[in-house]
Short mmCIF file of C-alpha atoms in Angstrom, two decimals:
data_model
loop_
_atom_site.label_atom_id
_atom_site.label_comp_id
_atom_site.label_asym_id
_atom_site.label_seq_id
_atom_site.Cartn_x
_atom_site.Cartn_y
_atom_site.Cartn_z
CA UNK A 1089 142.56 53.81 74.21
CA UNK A 1090 143.59 50.17 74.03
CA UNK A 1091 147.17 51.11 73.50
CA UNK A 1092 147.12 53.12 76.72
CA UNK A 1093 145.55 50.24 78.61
CA UNK A 1094 148.14 47.79 77.17
CA UNK A 1095 150.88 50.18 78.19
CA UNK A 1096 149.53 50.32 81.72
CA UNK A 1097 149.16 46.56 81.90
CA UNK A 1098 152.76 46.11 80.60
CA UNK A 1099 153.99 48.65 83.06
CA UNK A 1100 152.16 47.12 86.00
CA UNK A 1101 153.39 43.62 85.02
CA UNK A 1102 156.90 44.93 84.69
CA UNK A 1103 157.09 46.74 88.01
CA UNK A 1104 154.69 44.55 90.03
CA UNK A 1105 156.27 43.59 93.30
CA UNK A 1106 159.14 46.09 93.09
CA UNK A 1107 159.29 49.00 95.48
CA UNK A 1108 161.86 51.71 95.82
CA UNK A 1109 163.84 49.73 98.41
CA UNK A 1110 163.92 46.55 96.37
CA UNK A 1111 161.73 43.50 96.25
CA UNK A 1112 158.82 43.39 98.72
CA UNK A 1113 159.03 40.75 101.27
CA UNK A 1114 155.90 38.78 101.80
CA UNK A 1115 153.96 39.32 104.92
CA UNK A 1116 154.83 35.84 106.39
CA UNK A 1117 158.55 36.51 106.13
CA UNK A 1118 160.60 39.17 107.71
CA UNK A 1119 163.40 40.76 105.66
CA UNK A 1120 165.95 38.40 107.30
CA UNK A 1121 164.04 35.15 106.62
CA UNK A 1122 163.75 35.23 102.81
CA UNK A 1123 165.23 31.96 101.71
CA UNK A 1124 167.17 30.99 98.60
CA UNK A 1125 164.03 29.78 96.78
CA UNK A 1126 162.41 33.20 97.06
CA UNK A 1127 165.66 34.80 95.84
CA UNK A 1128 165.77 32.55 92.77
CA UNK A 1129 162.11 33.29 92.01
CA UNK A 1130 162.85 37.01 92.33
CA UNK A 1131 165.87 36.75 90.03
CA UNK A 1132 163.81 34.86 87.44
CA UNK A 1133 161.17 37.59 87.62
CA UNK A 1134 163.78 40.29 87.18
CA UNK A 1135 165.31 38.42 84.24
CA UNK A 1136 161.94 38.23 82.52
CA UNK A 1137 161.47 41.91 83.07
CA UNK A 1138 164.91 42.72 81.71
CA UNK A 1139 164.18 40.62 78.61
CA UNK A 1140 160.87 42.47 78.20
CA UNK A 1141 162.59 45.82 78.48
CA UNK A 1142 165.28 44.75 75.99
CA UNK A 1143 162.63 43.68 73.47
CA UNK A 1144 160.65 46.94 73.97
CA UNK A 1145 163.79 49.06 73.52
CA UNK A 1146 164.68 47.17 70.33
CA UNK A 1147 161.19 47.72 69.01
CA UNK A 1148 161.42 51.42 69.81
CA UNK A 1149 164.80 51.61 68.10
CA UNK A 1150 163.38 50.07 64.93
CA UNK A 1151 160.43 52.43 64.95
CA UNK A 1152 162.65 55.43 65.37
CA UNK A 1153 164.87 54.31 62.51
CA UNK A 1154 161.90 53.78 60.19
CA UNK A 1155 160.52 57.20 61.03
CA UNK A 1156 163.91 58.87 60.43
CA UNK A 1157 164.15 57.16 57.03
CA UNK A 1158 160.61 58.38 56.22
CA UNK A 1159 161.44 61.92 57.27
CA UNK A 1160 164.62 61.88 55.16
CA UNK A 1161 162.62 60.81 52.08
CA UNK A 1162 160.02 63.55 52.76
CA UNK A 1163 162.81 66.12 53.07
CA UNK A 1164 164.35 65.06 49.74
CA UNK A 1165 160.88 65.17 48.10
CA UNK A 1166 160.32 68.64 49.46
CA UNK A 1167 163.72 69.81 48.14
CA UNK A 1168 162.97 68.48 44.65
CA UNK A 1169 159.49 70.05 44.60
CA UNK A 1170 161.05 73.40 45.75
CA UNK A 1171 163.39 73.18 42.75
CA UNK A 1172 160.47 72.57 40.36
CA UNK A 1173 158.45 75.38 41.79
CA UNK A 1174 161.32 77.84 41.72
CA UNK A 1175 161.87 76.97 37.99
CA UNK A 1176 158.19 77.62 37.31
CA UNK A 1177 158.30 80.93 39.11
CA UNK A 1178 161.40 81.96 37.13
CA UNK A 1179 159.48 81.24 33.90
CA UNK A 1180 156.50 83.29 35.05
CA UNK A 1181 158.83 86.17 35.98
CA UNK A 1182 160.47 85.97 32.58
CA UNK A 1183 157.01 86.16 30.84
CA UNK A 1184 155.87 89.08 32.95
CA UNK A 1185 159.16 90.99 32.62
CA UNK A 1186 159.17 90.94 28.83
CA UNK A 1187 157.21 93.71 27.17
CA UNK A 1188 156.07 91.55 24.30
CA UNK A 1189 152.36 92.02 23.83
CA UNK A 1190 152.17 88.87 21.80
CA UNK A 1191 153.36 86.69 24.76
CA UNK A 1192 151.03 88.48 27.10
CA UNK A 1193 148.11 87.96 24.76
CA UNK A 1194 149.00 84.23 24.47
CA UNK A 1195 149.19 83.90 28.31
CA UNK A 1196 145.84 85.63 28.94
CA UNK A 1197 144.21 83.60 26.13
CA UNK A 1198 145.57 80.37 27.66
CA UNK A 1199 144.12 81.27 31.05
CA UNK A 1200 140.73 82.12 29.55
CA UNK A 1201 140.66 78.82 27.59
CA UNK A 1202 141.61 76.78 30.70
CA UNK A 1203 138.96 78.59 32.68
CA UNK A 1204 136.23 77.86 30.14
CA UNK A 1205 137.24 74.20 29.87
CA UNK A 1206 137.07 73.81 33.68
CA UNK A 1207 133.79 75.68 33.77
CA UNK A 1208 132.15 73.39 31.18
CA UNK A 1209 133.60 70.24 32.75
CA UNK A 1210 132.18 71.10 36.15
CA UNK A 1211 128.82 72.15 34.87
#
């Protein structure tokens, strides 16, 4: 919630005093009577806003780059785990495709032993 409030405050500070037609003239001046001092002050305000926008866009760029690097690492990790899982599945297929009763007995006995060990550890 604070981030949203900070965003609104930054946005209002950034666009405060700017309307669609340009900079608002104060009520004591008409649009023809704005003097050079007011123009300089408006230019300084715009420069500050441009610097703020430049800094924000740089921060956004850094954040996007770091997220892209993280997503690339995650994709590589998923590819490697997919390779490991496919190798394991190939081994299971090989065990179940062979008609050797000795291998099947060893596999079933292994599952029973693992189940019993887990049962006694959780009890």
